[in-house]
Amino acid sequence: MKLRDLAKGCSVFLGVIVAGYVSTTYVDQRFATQVNTTSSPASGPASSACVDKDGSWKNWPWPNVPALSPKCR
């Protein structure tokens, strides 16, 4: 292995780490603000995801749903 090959590998590795950090920061900021704007203060602190009688999901803003969520009361 030449020093040039080592430098290329290190730069690619560093680029992947920086891109991962930037994308994670972007996703955290974007979805955190989206969740904060969709939640209402009238819903109360006990607004967890639950399954309604007809099988629809309540209090869950994302398209994927958690497995084994409790039934709504």
Coordinates of C-alpha atoms in Angstrom, one line a residue, residues 3-71:
L3 CA 0.9 6.5 1.1
R4 CA -1.3 7.9 -1.7
D5 CA -3.7 5.0 -1.3
L6 CA -3.8 5.5 2.5
A7 CA -4.6 9.1 2.0
K8 CA -7.5 8.3 -0.4
G9 CA -8.9 5.8 2.0
C10 CA -8.7 8.1 5.0
S11 CA -10.4 11.0 3.0
V12 CA -13.2 8.7 1.9
F13 CA -13.7 7.5 5.5
L14 CA -13.7 11.0 6.8
G15 CA -16.1 12.1 4.1
V16 CA -18.6 9.3 5.1
I17 CA -18.4 10.3 8.7
V18 CA -19.0 14.0 8.0
A19 CA -21.9 13.2 5.6
G20 CA -23.5 10.9 8.2
Y21 CA -23.2 13.6 10.9
V22 CA -24.7 16.3 8.7
S23 CA -27.6 14.1 7.5
T24 CA -28.4 13.0 11.1
T25 CA -28.4 16.6 12.3
Y26 CA -30.6 17.6 9.4
V27 CA -33.1 14.8 10.0
D28 CA -33.2 15.5 13.8
Q29 CA -33.9 19.2 13.2
R30 CA -36.5 18.7 10.5
F31 CA -38.5 16.0 12.2
A32 CA -38.2 17.4 15.7
T33 CA -39.8 20.7 14.5
Q34 CA -42.4 18.7 12.6
V35 CA -43.4 16.7 15.6
N36 CA -43.5 19.8 17.8
T37 CA -45.8 21.6 15.4
T38 CA -48.2 18.7 15.1
S39 CA -48.6 18.1 18.8
S40 CA -51.2 20.2 20.5
P41 CA -51.1 21.3 24.2
A42 CA -54.7 20.1 24.7
S43 CA -53.7 16.5 24.1
G44 CA -52.1 16.3 27.5
P45 CA -48.8 14.6 28.5
A46 CA -50.2 11.0 28.2
S47 CA -50.5 11.1 24.4
S48 CA -48.8 7.8 23.4
A49 CA -49.4 5.8 20.3
C50 CA -52.4 3.5 20.5
V51 CA -54.6 1.4 18.3
D52 CA -58.3 2.5 18.0
K53 CA -61.2 0.0 17.8
D54 CA -61.2 0.2 14.0
G55 CA -57.5 -0.5 13.8
S56 CA -56.3 3.0 13.0
W57 CA -53.4 4.6 14.8
K58 CA -53.8 7.5 17.1
N59 CA -51.1 10.0 18.3
W60 CA -48.5 8.7 15.9
P61 CA -47.2 11.3 13.3
W62 CA -44.9 9.1 11.3
P63 CA -45.9 6.6 8.5
N64 CA -44.3 3.6 10.3
V65 CA -46.0 2.4 13.4
P66 CA -44.6 0.7 16.6
A67 CA -45.2 -3.0 17.1
L68 CA -47.4 -4.1 20.0
S69 CA -48.9 -0.7 20.8
P70 CA -51.7 -0.8 23.4
K71 CA -55.4 -0.3 22.6

